[in-house]
XYZ file of N, CA and C in Angstrom:
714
model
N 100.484 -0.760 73.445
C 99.250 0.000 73.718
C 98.057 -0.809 73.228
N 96.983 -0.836 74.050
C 95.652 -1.822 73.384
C 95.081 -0.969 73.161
N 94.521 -0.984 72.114
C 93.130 0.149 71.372
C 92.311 -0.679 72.084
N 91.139 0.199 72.572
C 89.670 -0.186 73.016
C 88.910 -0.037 71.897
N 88.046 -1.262 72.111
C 86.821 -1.528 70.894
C 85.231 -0.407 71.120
N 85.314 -0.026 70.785
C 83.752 0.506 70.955
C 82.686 -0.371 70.353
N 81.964 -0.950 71.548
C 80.965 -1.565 70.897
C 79.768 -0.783 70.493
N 79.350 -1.377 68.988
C 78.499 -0.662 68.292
C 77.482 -0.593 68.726
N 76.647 0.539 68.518
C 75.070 0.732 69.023
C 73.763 0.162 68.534
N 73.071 -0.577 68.965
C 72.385 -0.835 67.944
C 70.740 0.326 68.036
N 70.429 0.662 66.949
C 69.431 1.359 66.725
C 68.164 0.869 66.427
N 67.089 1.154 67.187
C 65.855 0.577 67.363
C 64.903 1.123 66.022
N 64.760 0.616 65.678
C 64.032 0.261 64.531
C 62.126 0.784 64.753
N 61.384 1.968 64.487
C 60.556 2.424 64.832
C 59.475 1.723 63.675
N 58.178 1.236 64.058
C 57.530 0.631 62.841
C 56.414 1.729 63.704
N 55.859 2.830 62.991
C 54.859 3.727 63.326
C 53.325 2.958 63.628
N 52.250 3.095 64.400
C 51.006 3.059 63.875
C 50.412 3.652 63.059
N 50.263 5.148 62.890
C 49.947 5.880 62.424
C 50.788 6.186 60.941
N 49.456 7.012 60.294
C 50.595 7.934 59.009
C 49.661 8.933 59.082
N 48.545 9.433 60.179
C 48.779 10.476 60.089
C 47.122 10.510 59.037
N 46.476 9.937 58.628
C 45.343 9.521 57.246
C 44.224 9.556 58.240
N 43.132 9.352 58.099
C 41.907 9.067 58.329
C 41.610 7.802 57.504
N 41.021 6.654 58.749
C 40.655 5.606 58.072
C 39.825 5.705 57.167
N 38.420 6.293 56.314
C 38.151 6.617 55.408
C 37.466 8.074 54.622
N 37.839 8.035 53.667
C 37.243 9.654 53.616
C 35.836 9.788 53.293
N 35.044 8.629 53.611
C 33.744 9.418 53.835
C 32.883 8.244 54.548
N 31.533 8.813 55.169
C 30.434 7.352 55.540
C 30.454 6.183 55.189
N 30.008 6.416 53.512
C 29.950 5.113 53.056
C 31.490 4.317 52.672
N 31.857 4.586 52.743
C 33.914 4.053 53.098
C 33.709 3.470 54.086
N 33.919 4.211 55.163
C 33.865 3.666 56.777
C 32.832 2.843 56.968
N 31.643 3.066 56.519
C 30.576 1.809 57.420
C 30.946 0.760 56.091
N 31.707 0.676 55.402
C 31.554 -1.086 54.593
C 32.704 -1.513 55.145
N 33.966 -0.678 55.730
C 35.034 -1.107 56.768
C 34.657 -1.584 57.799
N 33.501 -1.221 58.603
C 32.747 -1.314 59.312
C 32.536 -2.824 59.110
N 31.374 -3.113 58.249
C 30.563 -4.443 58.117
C 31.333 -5.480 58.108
N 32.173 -5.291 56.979
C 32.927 -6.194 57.091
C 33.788 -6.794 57.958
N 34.382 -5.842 58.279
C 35.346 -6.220 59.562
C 34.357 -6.781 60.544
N 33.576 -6.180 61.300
C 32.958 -7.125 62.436
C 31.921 -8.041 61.815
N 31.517 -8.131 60.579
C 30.510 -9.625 60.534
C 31.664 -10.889 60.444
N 32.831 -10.255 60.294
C 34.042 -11.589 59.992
C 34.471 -11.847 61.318
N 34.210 -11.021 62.459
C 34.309 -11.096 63.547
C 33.379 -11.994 64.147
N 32.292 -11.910 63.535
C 31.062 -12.617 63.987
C 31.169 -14.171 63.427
N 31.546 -14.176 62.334
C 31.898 -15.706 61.551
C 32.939 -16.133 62.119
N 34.340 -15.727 62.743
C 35.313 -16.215 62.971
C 35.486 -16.032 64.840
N 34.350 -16.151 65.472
C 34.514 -16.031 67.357
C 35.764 -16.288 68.016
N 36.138 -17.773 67.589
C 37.158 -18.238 68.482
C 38.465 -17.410 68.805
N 39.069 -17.204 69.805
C 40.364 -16.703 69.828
C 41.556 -16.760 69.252
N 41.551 -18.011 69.237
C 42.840 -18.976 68.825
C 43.214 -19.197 67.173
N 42.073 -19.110 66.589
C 41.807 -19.010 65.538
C 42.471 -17.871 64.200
N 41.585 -17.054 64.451
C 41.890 -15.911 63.221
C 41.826 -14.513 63.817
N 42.808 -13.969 63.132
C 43.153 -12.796 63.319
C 42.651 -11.829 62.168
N 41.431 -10.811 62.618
C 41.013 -10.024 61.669
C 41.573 -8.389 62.519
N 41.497 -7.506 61.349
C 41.592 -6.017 61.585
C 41.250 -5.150 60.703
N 41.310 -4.107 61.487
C 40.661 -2.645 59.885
C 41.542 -1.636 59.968
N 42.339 -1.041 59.242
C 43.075 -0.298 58.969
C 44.398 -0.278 59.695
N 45.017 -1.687 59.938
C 45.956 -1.853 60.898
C 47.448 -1.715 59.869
N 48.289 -1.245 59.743
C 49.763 -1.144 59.317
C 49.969 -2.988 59.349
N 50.381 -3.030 58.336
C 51.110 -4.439 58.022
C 52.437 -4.654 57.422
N 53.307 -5.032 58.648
C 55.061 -4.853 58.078
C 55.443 -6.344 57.739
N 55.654 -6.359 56.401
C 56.009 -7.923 56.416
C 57.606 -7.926 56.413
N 58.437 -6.858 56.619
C 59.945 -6.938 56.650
C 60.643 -6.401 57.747
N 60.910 -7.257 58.431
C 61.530 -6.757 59.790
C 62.651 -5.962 59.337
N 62.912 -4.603 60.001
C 63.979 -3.652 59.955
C 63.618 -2.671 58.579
N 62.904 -2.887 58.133
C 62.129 -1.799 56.904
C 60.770 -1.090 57.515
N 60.886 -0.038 58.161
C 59.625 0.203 58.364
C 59.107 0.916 57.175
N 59.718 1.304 56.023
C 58.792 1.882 54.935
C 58.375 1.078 53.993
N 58.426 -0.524 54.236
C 57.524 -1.248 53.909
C 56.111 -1.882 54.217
N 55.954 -0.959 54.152
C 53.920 -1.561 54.723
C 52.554 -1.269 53.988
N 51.234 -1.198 54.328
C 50.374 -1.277 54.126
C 49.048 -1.249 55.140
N 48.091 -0.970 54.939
C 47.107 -0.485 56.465
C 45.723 -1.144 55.467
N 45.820 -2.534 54.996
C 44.256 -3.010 54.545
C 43.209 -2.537 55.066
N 42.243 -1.966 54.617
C 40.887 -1.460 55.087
C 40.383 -2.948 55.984
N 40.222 -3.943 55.495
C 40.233 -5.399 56.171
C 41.153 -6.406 56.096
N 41.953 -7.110 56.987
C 42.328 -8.120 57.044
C 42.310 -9.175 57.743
N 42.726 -10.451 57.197
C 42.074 -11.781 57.986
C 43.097 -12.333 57.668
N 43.952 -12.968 59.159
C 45.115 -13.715 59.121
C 44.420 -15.003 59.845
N 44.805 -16.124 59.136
C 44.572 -17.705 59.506
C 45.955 -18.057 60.512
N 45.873 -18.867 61.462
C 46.539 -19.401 61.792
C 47.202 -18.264 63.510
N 46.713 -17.135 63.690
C 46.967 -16.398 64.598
C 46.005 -15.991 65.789
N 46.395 -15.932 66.422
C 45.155 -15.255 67.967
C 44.700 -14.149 67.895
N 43.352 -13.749 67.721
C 43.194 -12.621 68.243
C 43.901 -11.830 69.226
N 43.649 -10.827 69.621
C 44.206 -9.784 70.212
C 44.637 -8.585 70.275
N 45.224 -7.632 71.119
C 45.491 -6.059 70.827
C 46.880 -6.421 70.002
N 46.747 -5.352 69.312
C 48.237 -4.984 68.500
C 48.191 -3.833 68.192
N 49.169 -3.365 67.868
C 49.631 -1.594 67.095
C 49.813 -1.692 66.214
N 50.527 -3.071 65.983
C 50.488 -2.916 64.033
C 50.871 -4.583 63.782
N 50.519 -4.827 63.163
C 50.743 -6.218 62.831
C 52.619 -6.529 61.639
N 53.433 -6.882 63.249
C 54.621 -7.136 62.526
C 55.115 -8.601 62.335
N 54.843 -9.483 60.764
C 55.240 -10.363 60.276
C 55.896 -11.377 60.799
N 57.006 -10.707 61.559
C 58.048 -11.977 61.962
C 57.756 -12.059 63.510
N 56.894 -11.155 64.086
C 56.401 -11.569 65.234
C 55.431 -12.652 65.478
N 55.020 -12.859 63.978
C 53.114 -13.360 64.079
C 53.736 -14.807 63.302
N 54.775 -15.392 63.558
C 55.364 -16.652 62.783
C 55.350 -16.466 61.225
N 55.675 -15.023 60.953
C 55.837 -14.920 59.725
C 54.903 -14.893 58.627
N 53.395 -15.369 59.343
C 52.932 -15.832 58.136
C 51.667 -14.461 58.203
N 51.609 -14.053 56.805
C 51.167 -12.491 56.043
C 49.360 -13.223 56.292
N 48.396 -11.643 55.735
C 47.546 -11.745 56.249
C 46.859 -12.922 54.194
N 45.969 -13.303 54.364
C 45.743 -14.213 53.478
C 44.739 -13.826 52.724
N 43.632 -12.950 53.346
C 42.643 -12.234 53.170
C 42.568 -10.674 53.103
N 42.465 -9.903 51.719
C 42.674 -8.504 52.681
C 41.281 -8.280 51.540
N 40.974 -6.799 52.095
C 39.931 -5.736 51.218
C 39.943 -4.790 51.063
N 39.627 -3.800 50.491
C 39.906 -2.409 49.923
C 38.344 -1.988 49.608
N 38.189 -0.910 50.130
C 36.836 -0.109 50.005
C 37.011 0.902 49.256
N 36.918 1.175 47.891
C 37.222 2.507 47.575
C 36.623 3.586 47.468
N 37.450 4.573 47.435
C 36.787 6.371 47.591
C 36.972 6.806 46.535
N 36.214 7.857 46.678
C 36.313 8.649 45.666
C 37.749 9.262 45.494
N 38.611 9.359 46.558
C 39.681 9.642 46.186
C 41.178 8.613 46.514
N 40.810 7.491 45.926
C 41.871 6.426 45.486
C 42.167 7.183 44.181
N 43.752 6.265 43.665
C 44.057 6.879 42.802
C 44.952 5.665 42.049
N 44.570 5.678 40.469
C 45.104 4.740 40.425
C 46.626 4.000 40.275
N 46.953 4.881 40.650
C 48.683 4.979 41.180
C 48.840 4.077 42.495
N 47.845 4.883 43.705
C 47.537 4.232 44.876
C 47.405 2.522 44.972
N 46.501 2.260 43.744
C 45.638 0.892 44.440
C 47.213 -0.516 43.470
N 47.563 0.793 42.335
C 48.644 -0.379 42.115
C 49.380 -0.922 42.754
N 49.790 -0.069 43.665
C 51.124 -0.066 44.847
C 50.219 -1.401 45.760
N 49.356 -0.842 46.043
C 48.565 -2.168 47.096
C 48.866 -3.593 46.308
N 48.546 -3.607 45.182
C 47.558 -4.563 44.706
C 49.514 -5.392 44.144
N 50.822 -4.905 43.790
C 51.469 -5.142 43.571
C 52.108 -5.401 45.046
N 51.819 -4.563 46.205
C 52.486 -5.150 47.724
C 51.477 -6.399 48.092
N 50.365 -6.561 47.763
C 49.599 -7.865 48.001
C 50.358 -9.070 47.679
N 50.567 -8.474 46.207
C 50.703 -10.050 45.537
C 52.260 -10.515 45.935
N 53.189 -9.575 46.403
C 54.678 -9.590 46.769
C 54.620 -10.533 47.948
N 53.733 -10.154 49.179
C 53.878 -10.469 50.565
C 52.752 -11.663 50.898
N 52.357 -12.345 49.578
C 51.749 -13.287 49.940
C 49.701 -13.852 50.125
N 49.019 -12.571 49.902
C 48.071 -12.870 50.205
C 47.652 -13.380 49.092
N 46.062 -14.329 49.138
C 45.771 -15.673 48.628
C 44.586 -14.813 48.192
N 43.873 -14.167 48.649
C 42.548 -13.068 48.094
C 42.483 -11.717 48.402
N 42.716 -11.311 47.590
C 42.417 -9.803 47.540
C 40.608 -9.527 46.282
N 39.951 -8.636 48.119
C 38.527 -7.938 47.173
C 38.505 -6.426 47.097
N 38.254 -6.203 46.537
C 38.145 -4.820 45.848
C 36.584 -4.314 45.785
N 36.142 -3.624 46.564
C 34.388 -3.501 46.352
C 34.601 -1.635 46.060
N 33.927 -0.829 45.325
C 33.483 0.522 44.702
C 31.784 0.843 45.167
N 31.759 1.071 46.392
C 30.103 1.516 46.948
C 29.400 2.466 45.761
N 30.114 3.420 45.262
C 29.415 4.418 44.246
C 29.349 3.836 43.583
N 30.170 2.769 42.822
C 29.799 2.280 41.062
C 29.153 0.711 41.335
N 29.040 0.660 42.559
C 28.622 -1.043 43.277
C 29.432 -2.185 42.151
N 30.597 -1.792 42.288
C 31.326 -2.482 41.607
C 32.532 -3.939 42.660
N 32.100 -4.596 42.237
C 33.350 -5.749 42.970
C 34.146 -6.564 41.786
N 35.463 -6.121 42.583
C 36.877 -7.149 41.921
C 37.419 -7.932 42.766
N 37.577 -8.714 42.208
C 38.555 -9.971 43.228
C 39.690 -10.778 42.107
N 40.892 -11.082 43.064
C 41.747 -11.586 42.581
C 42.157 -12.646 43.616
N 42.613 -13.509 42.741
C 43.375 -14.699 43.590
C 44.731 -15.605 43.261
N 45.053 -15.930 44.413
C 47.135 -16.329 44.071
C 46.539 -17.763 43.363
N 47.834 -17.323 42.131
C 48.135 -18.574 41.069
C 49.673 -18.819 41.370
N 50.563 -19.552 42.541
C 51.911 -19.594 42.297
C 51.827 -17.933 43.303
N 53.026 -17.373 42.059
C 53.468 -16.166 42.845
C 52.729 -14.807 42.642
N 52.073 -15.152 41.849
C 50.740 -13.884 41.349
C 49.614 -13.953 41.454
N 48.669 -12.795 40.915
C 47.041 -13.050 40.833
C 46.749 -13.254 39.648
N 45.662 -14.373 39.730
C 44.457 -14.059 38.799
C 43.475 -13.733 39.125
N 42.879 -13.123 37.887
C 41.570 -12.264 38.185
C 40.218 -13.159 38.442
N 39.646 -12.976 39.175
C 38.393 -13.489 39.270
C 37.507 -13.175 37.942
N 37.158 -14.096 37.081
C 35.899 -13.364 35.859
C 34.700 -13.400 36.383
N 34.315 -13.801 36.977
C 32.266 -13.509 37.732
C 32.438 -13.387 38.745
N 32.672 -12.469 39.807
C 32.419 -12.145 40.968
C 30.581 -12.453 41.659
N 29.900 -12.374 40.764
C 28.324 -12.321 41.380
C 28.257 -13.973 41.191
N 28.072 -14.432 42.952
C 27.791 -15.644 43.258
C 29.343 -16.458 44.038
N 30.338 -15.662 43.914
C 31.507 -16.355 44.267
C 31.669 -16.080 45.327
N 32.099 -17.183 45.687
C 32.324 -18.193 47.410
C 33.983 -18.009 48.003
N 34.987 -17.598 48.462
C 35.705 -16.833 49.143
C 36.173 -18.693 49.166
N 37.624 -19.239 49.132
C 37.842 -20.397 49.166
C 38.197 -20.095 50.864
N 39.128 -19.208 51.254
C 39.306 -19.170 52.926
C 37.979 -18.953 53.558
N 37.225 -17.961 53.059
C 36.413 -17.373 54.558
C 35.061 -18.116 54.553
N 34.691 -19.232 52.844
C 33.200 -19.488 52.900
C 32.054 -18.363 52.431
N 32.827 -17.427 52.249
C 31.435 -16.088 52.277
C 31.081 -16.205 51.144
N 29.944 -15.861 50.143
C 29.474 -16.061 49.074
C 29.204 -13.946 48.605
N 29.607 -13.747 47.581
C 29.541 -12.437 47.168
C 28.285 -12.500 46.165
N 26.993 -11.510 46.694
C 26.090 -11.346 45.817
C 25.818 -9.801 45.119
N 26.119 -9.399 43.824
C 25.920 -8.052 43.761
C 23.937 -8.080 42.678
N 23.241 -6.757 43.901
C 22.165 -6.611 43.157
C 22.225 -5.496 42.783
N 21.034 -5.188 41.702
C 21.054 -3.969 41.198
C 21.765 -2.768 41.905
N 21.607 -2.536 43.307
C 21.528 -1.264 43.978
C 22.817 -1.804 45.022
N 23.599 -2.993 45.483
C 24.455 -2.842 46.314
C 25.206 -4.152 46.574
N 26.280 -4.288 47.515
C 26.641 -5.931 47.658
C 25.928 -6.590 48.776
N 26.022 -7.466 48.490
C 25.291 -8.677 49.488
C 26.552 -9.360 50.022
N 26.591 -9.735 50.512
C 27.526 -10.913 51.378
C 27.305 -11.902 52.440
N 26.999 -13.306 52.201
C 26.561 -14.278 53.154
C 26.857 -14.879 53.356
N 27.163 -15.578 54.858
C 27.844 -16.162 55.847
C 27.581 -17.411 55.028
N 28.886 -18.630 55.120
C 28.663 -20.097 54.992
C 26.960 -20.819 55.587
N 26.467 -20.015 57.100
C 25.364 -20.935 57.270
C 24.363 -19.678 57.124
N 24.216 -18.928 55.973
C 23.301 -18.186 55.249
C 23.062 -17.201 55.893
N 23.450 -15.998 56.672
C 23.360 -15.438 57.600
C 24.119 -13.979 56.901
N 23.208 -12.968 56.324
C 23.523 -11.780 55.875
C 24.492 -11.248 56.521
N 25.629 -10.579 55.468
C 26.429 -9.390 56.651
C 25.531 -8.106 56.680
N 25.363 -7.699 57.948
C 24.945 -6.554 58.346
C 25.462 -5.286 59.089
N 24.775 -4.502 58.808
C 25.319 -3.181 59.718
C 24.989 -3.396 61.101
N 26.264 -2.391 62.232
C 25.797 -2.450 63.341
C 25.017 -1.747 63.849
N 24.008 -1.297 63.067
C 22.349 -0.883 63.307
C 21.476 -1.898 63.070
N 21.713 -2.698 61.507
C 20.964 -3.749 61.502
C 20.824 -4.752 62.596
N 22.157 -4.866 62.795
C 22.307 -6.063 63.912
C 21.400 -6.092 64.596
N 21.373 -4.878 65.457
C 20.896 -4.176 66.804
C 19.314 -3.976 66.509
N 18.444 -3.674 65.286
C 17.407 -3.911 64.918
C 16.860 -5.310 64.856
N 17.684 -6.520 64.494
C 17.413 -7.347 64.461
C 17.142 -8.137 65.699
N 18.204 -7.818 66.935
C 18.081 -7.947 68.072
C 16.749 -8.001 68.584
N 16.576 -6.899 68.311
C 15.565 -6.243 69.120
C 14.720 -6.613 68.463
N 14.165 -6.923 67.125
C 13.039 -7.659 66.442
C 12.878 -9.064 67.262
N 13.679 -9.982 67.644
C 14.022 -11.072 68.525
C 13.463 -10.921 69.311
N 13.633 -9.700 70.257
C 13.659 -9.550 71.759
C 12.081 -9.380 71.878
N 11.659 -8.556 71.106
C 9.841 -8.466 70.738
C 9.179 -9.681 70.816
N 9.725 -10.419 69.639
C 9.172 -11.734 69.208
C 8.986 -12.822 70.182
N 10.116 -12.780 71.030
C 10.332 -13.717 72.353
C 9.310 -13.106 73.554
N 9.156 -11.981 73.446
C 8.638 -10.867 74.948
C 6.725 -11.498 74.185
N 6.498 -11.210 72.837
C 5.081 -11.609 72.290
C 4.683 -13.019 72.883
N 5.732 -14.094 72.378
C 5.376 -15.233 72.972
C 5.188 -15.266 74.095
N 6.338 -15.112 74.944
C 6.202 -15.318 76.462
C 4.782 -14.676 76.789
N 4.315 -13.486 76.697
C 2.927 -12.934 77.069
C 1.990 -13.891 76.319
N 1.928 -14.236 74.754
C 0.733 -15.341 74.730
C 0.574 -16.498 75.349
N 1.933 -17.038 75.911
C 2.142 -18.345 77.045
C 1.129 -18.264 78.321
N 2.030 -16.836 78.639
C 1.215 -16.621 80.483
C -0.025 -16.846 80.262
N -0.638 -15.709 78.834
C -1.781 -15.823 78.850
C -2.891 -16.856 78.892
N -2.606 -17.703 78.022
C -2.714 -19.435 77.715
C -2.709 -19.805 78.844
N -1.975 -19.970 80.157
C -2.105 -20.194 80.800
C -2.962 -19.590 81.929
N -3.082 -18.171 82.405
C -3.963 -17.763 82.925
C -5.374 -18.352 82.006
N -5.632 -18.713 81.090
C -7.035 -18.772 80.568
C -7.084 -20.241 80.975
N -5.954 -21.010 80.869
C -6.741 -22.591 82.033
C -6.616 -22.659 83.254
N -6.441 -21.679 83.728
C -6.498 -21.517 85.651
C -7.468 -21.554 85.502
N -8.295 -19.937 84.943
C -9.600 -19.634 84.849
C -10.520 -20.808 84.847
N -10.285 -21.914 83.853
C -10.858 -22.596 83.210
C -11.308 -23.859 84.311
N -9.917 -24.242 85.080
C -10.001 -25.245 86.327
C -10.534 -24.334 87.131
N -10.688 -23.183 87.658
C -11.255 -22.747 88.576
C -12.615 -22.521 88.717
N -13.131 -22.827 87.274
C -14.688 -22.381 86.953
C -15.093 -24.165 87.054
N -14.083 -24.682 86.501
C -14.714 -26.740 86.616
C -15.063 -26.491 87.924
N -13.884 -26.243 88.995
C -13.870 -26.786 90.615
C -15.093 -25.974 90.747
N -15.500 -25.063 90.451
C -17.302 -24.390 91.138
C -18.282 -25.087 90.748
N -17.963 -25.549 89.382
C -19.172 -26.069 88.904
C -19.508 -27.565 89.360
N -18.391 -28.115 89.816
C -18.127 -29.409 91.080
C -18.837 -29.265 91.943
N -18.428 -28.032 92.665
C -18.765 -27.749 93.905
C -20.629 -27.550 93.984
N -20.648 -26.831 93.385
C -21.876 -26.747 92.928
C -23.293 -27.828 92.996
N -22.277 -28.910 91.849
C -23.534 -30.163 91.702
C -23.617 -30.741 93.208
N -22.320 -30.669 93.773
C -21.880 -31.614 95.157
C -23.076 -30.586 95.878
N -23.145 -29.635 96.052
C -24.421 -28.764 96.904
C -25.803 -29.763 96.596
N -25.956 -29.648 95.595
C -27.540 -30.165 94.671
C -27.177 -31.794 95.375
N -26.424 -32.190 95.911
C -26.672 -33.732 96.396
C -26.747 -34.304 94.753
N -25.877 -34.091 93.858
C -25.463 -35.314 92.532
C -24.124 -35.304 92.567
N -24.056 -36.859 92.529
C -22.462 -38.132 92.441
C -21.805 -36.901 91.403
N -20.828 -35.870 91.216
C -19.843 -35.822 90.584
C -18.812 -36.756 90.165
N -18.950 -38.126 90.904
C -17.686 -38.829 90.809
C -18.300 -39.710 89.257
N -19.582 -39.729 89.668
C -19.879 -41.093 88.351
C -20.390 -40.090 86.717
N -20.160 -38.832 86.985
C -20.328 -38.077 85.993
C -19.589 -38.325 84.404
């Protein structure tokens, strides 16, 4: 008698987008998720390049989906832009995001940010920032080997991946691009735009104008030509 084999099933492995959270629990949460994420968008254009996101699930263990993390910002070197649902590790050549950030709320906890800040340093990233909008507080840490060290002066420090320079003033953070170029809100932006668009629309009208005033100007010579040429005097030997 031959026993038949049952071949085994294999079971698909679900890595969620969601958990179900709100990306932040309040304005000022969300718009520094905000800034950041798209002025790094703005510093980093190319496609081919770098891979940034905001609140995206990050699985660095294939077949564990209850290993992850959803960085308020992250910036992976070495990957393409593009759509994703969640950024899974061994799809992306393995290599973890290098850059992440954390915006905190009023209701982090510090139970919460350990778990991060201990899955950071596990899966590889090279900077982790930490910014507090209410207490305008910034932390940063960076990989020594297999751990972090702490950053001791954050006010004035330069990001070794991204170039960005961290400025904290009395009242908030600053952050500026390698070729000096503020991060801004996408209101500022759009104000600034449009401060441009003025500035360019001013010129162009003092141009025309400039120029309508030497039409005028040749058109009043050619009469006053015309003119002497009436009276019978040489304009030419004038």
């Amino acid at each position: 008698m031959v026993q038949q084999v049952t071949p085994e099933t294999t079971i698909e492995v679900i890595y969620p987008e969601s958990d179900g959270q709100p990306m932040a629990d309040n304005t000022e949460q969300f718009a520094w998720i905000v800034k950041i994420k798209e002025n790094l968008e703005i510093l980093f254009p190319s496609p081919a390049d770098v891979f940034i996101a905001g609140d995206l699930f990050w699985y660095p263990v294939e077949g564990n989906p209850n290993i992850k993390q959803a960085p308020d910002t992250m910036v992976v070197f070495g990957r393409p832009k593009g759509k994703r649902s969640s950024y899974l590790q061994w799809n992306e050549d393995n290599i973890p995001p290098q850059v992440v950030f954390e915006i905190l709320s009023p209701g982090n906890t510090l139970k919460e940010m350990t778990k991060k800040l201990q899955f950071y340093q596990r899966y590889g990233v090279e900077e982790y920032y930490i910014y507090d909008p209410d207490k305008n507080d910034l932390n940063g840490l960076l990989r020594s080997e297999d751990s972090f060290e702490v950053i001791e002066e954050m006010n004035g420090w330069v990001s070794p991946r991204l170039g960005i320079r961290f400025t904290l003033t009395p009242d908030t953070l600053e952050i500026v691009s390698p070729t000096g170029q503020k991060f801004l809100s996408p209101l500022e932006i759009d104000q600034l735009r449009e401060q441009e668009r003025q500035a360019k629309e001013a010129a162009l009208q003092e141009k025309e104008a400039a120029l309508e005033e030497l039409e005028k100007e040749r058109d009043r010579y050619q009469e006053l030509l015309a003119k002497l040429k009436e009276k019978g005097i040489d304009t030419d030997n004038l």
